[in-house]
Short mmCIF file of C-alpha atoms in Angstrom, two decimals:
data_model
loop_
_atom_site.label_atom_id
_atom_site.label_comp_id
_atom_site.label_asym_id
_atom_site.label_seq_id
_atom_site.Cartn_x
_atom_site.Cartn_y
_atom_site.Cartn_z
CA UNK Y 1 28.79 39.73 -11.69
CA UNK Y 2 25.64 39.92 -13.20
CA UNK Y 3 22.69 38.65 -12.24
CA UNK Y 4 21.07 37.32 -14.69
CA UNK Y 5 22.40 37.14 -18.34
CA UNK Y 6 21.86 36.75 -22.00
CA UNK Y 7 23.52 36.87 -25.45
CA UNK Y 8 23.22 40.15 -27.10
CA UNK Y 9 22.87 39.19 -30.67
CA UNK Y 10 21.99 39.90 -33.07
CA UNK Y 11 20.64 36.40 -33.67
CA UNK Y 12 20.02 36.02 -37.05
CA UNK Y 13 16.96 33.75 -38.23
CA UNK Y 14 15.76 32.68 -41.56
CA UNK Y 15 11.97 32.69 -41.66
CA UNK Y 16 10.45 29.59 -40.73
CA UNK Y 17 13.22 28.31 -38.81
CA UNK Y 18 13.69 27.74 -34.99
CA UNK Y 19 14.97 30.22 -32.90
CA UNK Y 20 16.94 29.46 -29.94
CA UNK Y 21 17.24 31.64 -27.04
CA UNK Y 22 19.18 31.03 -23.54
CA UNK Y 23 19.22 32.66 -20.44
CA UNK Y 24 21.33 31.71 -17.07
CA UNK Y 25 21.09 33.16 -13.69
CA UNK Y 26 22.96 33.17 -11.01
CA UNK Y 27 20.96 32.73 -7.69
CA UNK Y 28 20.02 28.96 -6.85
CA UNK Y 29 16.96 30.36 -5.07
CA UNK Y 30 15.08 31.59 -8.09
CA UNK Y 31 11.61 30.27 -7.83
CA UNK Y 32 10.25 31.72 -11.71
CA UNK Y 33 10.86 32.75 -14.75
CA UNK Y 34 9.75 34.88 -17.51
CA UNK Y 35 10.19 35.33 -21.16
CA UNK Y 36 9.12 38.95 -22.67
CA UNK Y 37 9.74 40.35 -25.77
CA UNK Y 38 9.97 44.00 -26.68
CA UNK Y 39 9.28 45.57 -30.15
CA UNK Y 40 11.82 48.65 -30.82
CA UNK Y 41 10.41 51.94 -28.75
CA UNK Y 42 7.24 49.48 -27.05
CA UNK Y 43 7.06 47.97 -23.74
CA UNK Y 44 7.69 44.70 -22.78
CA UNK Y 45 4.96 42.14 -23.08
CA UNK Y 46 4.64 38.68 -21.54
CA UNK Y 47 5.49 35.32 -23.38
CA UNK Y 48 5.73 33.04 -21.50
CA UNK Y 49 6.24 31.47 -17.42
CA UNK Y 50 7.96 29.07 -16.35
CA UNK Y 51 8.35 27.36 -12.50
CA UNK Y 52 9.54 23.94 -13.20
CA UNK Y 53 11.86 22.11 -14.49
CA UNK Y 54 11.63 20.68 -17.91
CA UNK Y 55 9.69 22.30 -21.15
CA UNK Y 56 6.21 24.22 -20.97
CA UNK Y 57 4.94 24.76 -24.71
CA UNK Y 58 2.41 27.55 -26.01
CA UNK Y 59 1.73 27.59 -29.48
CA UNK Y 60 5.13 28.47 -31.48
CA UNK Y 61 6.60 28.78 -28.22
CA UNK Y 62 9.03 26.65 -25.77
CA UNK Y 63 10.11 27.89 -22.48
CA UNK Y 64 12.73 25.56 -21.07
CA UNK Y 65 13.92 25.23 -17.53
CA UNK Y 66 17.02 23.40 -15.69
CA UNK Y 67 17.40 24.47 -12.63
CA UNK Y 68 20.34 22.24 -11.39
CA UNK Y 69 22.00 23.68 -14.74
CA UNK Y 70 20.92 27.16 -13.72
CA UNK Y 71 19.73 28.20 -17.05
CA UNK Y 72 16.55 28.34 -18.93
CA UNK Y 73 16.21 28.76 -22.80
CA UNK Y 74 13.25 29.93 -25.57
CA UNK Y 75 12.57 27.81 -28.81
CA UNK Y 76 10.90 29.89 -31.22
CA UNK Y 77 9.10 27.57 -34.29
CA UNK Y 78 8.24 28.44 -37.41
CA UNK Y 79 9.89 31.55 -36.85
CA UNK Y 80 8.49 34.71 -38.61
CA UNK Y 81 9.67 38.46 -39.34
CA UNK Y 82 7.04 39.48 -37.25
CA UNK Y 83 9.41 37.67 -34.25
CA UNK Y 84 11.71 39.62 -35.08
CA UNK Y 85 12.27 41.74 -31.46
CA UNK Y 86 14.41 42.19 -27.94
CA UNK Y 87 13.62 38.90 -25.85
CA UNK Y 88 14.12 39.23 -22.25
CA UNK Y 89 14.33 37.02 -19.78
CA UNK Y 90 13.35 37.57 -16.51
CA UNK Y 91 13.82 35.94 -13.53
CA UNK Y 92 12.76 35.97 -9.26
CA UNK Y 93 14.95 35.47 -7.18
CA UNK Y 94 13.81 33.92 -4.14
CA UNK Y 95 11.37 34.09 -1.45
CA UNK Y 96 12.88 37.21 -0.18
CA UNK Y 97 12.28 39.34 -3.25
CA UNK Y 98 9.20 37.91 -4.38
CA UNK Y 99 7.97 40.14 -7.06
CA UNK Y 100 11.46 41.97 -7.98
CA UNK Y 101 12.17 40.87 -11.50
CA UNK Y 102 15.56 40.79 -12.19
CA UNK Y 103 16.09 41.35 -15.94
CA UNK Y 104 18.85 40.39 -18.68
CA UNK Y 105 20.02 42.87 -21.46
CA UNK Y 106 17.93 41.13 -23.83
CA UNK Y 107 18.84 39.18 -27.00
CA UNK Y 108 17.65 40.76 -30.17
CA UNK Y 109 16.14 38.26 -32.86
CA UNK Y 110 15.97 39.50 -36.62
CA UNK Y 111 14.07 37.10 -39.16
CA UNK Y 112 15.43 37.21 -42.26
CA UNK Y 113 12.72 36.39 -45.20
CA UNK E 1 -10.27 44.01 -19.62
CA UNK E 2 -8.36 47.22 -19.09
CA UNK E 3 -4.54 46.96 -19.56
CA UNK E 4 -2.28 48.72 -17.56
CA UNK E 5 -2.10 52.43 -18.56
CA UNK E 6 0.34 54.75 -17.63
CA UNK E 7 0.62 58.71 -17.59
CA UNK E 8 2.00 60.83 -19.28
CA UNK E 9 3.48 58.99 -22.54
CA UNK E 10 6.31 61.59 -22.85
CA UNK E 11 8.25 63.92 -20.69
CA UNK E 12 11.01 66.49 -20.89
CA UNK E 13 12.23 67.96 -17.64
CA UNK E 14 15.59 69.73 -16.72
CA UNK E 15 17.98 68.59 -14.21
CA UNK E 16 16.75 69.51 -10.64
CA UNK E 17 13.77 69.22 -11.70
CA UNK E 18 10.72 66.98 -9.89
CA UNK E 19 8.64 64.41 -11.73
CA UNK E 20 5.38 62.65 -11.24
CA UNK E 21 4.55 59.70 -12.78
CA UNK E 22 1.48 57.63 -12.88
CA UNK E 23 0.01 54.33 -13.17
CA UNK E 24 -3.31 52.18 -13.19
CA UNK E 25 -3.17 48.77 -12.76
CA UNK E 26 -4.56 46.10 -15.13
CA UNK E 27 -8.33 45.31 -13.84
CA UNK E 28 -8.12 42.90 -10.80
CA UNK E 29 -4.47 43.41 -9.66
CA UNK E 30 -3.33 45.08 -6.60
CA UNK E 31 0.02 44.78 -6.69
CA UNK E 32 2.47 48.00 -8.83
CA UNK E 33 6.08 47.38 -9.62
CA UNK E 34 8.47 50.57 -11.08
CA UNK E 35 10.78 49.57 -13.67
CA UNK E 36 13.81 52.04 -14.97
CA UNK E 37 14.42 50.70 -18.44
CA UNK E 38 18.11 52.69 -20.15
CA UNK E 39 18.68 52.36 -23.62
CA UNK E 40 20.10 48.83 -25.16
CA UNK E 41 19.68 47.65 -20.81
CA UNK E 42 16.56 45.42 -19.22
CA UNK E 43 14.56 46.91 -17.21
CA UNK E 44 16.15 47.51 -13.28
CA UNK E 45 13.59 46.93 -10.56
CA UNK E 46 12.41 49.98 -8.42
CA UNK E 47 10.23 49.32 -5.79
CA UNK E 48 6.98 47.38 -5.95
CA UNK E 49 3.64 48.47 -3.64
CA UNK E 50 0.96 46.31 -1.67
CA UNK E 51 -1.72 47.39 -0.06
CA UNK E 52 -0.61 51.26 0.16
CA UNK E 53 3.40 50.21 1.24
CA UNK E 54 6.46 49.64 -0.35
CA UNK E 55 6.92 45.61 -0.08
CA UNK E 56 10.52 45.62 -1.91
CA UNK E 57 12.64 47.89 -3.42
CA UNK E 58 15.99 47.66 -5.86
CA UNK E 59 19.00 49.82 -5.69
CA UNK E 60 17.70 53.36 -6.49
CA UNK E 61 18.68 56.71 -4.15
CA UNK E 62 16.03 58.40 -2.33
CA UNK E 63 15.56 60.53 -4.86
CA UNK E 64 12.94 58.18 -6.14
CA UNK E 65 9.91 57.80 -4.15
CA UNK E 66 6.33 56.30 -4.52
CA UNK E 67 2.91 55.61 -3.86
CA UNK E 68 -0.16 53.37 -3.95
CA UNK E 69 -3.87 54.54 -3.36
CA UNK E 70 -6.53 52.75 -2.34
CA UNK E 71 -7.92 51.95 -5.82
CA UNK E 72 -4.41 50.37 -6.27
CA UNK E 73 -2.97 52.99 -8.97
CA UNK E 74 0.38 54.34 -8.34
CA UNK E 75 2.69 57.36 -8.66
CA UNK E 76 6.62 57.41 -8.85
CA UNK E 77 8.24 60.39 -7.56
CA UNK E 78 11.45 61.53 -9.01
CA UNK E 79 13.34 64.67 -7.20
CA UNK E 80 16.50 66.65 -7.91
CA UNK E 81 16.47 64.86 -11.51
CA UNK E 82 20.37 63.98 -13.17
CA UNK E 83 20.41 63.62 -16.74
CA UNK E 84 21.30 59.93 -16.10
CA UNK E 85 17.79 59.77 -15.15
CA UNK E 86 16.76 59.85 -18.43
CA UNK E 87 14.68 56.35 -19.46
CA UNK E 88 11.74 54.33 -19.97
CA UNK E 89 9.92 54.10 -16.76
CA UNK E 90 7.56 50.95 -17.06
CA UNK E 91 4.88 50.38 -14.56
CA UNK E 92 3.95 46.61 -14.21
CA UNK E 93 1.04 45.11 -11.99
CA UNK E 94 0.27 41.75 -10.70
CA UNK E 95 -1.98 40.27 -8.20
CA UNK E 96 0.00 39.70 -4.81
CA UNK E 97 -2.80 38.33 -2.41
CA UNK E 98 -2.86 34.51 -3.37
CA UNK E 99 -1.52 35.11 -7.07
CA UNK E 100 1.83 34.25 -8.97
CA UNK E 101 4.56 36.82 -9.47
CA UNK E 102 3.61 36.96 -13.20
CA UNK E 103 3.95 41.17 -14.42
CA UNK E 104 2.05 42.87 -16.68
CA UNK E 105 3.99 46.44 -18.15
CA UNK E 106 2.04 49.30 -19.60
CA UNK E 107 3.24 51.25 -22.10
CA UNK E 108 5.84 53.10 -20.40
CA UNK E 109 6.58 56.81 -19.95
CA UNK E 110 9.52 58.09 -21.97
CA UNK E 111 11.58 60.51 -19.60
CA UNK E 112 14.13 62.79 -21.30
CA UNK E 113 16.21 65.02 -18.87
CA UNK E 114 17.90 68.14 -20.30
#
């Protein structure tokens, strides 16, 4: 069973539309959560954090947690071609493995023009 | 503010071969996390170091090994190397004494195995 888990995609966007993005994991414990996103042949780079339940917004982006619900989801406004990437979402699980990341496959995102 | 870096940016090596890699934190973290990142897979969790010791580590053989130094960079060791070994090896740091889990990666090194 995996861990934590994602839609592969392709998730097709038009430009200037919202993306929508959702992640669930499995481990009740899991204390945060992370949003990356990965251009083709880069490394992954930090979106956004989340710790609580409910929605944390930065800029074009929305990092939503429910924690009862065991999930937590990415809104993406105003979405743009330059968007277009692998998202992953990341997740700790626990006290006991604070600071091992478990990671989903990714979803990739293509914005259409 | 320095970024993580990480050394060398490419590497070929043949099976059985051994493998160094390296890593400097982003200025003011102390904590180093290994990442193995396959094609089309998120990245799977190697170890992570604190203060010069191995605080957790994910499901990887012996055959990968690591260090911190005092200045807080890192190396991952990788012996007897299978051509499954081939990946992205991300390096990610963080501050662990009072801080949040949140990761920074560096670029990666790209790790073909013939």
């Amino acid at each position: 069973q995996k861990e934590v888990e994602q839609n592969s995609g392709p998730l097709s966007v038009p430009e200037g539309a919202i993306a929508s993005l959702n992640c669930t994991y499995s481990d009740r414990g899991s204390q945060s959560f992370f949003w990356y996103r990965q251009y083709s042949g880069k490394s992954p780079e930090l979106i956004m954090f989340i710790y609580s339940n409910g929605d944390k917004e930065d800029g074009r982006f929305t990092a939503q947690l429910n924690k009862a619900s065991q999930y937590v989801s990415l809104l993406i406004r105003d979405s743009q071609p330059s968007d277009s990437a692998t998202y992953l979402c990341a997740v700790n699980m626990g006290s006991d493995s604070w600071g091992k990341l478990q990671f989903g496959a990714g979803t990739q995102v293509v914005v259409t023009p | 503010d320095a970024g993580v870096t990480q050394s060398p940016t490419h590497l070929i090596k043949t099976r059985g071969q051994q493998v160094t890699l390296r890593c400097s934190p982003k200025s003011g973290h102390d904590t180093v996390s290994w990442y193995q990142q396959a094609l089309g897979q998120g990245p799977q969790f190697i170890f992570q170091y604190y203060e010069e010791e191995e605080r957790q580590r994910g499901n990887f053989p012996d055959r990968f090994s690591g260090h911190q130094f005092p200045n807080y960079s890192s190396e991952l060791n990788v012996n007897a190397l299978l051509l499954g070994d081939s990946a992205l090896y991300l390096c990610a740091s963080s501050l662990g004494r009072g801080g949040t889990d949140t990761q920074y990666f560096g670029p990666g090194t790209r790790l073909t195995v013939l």
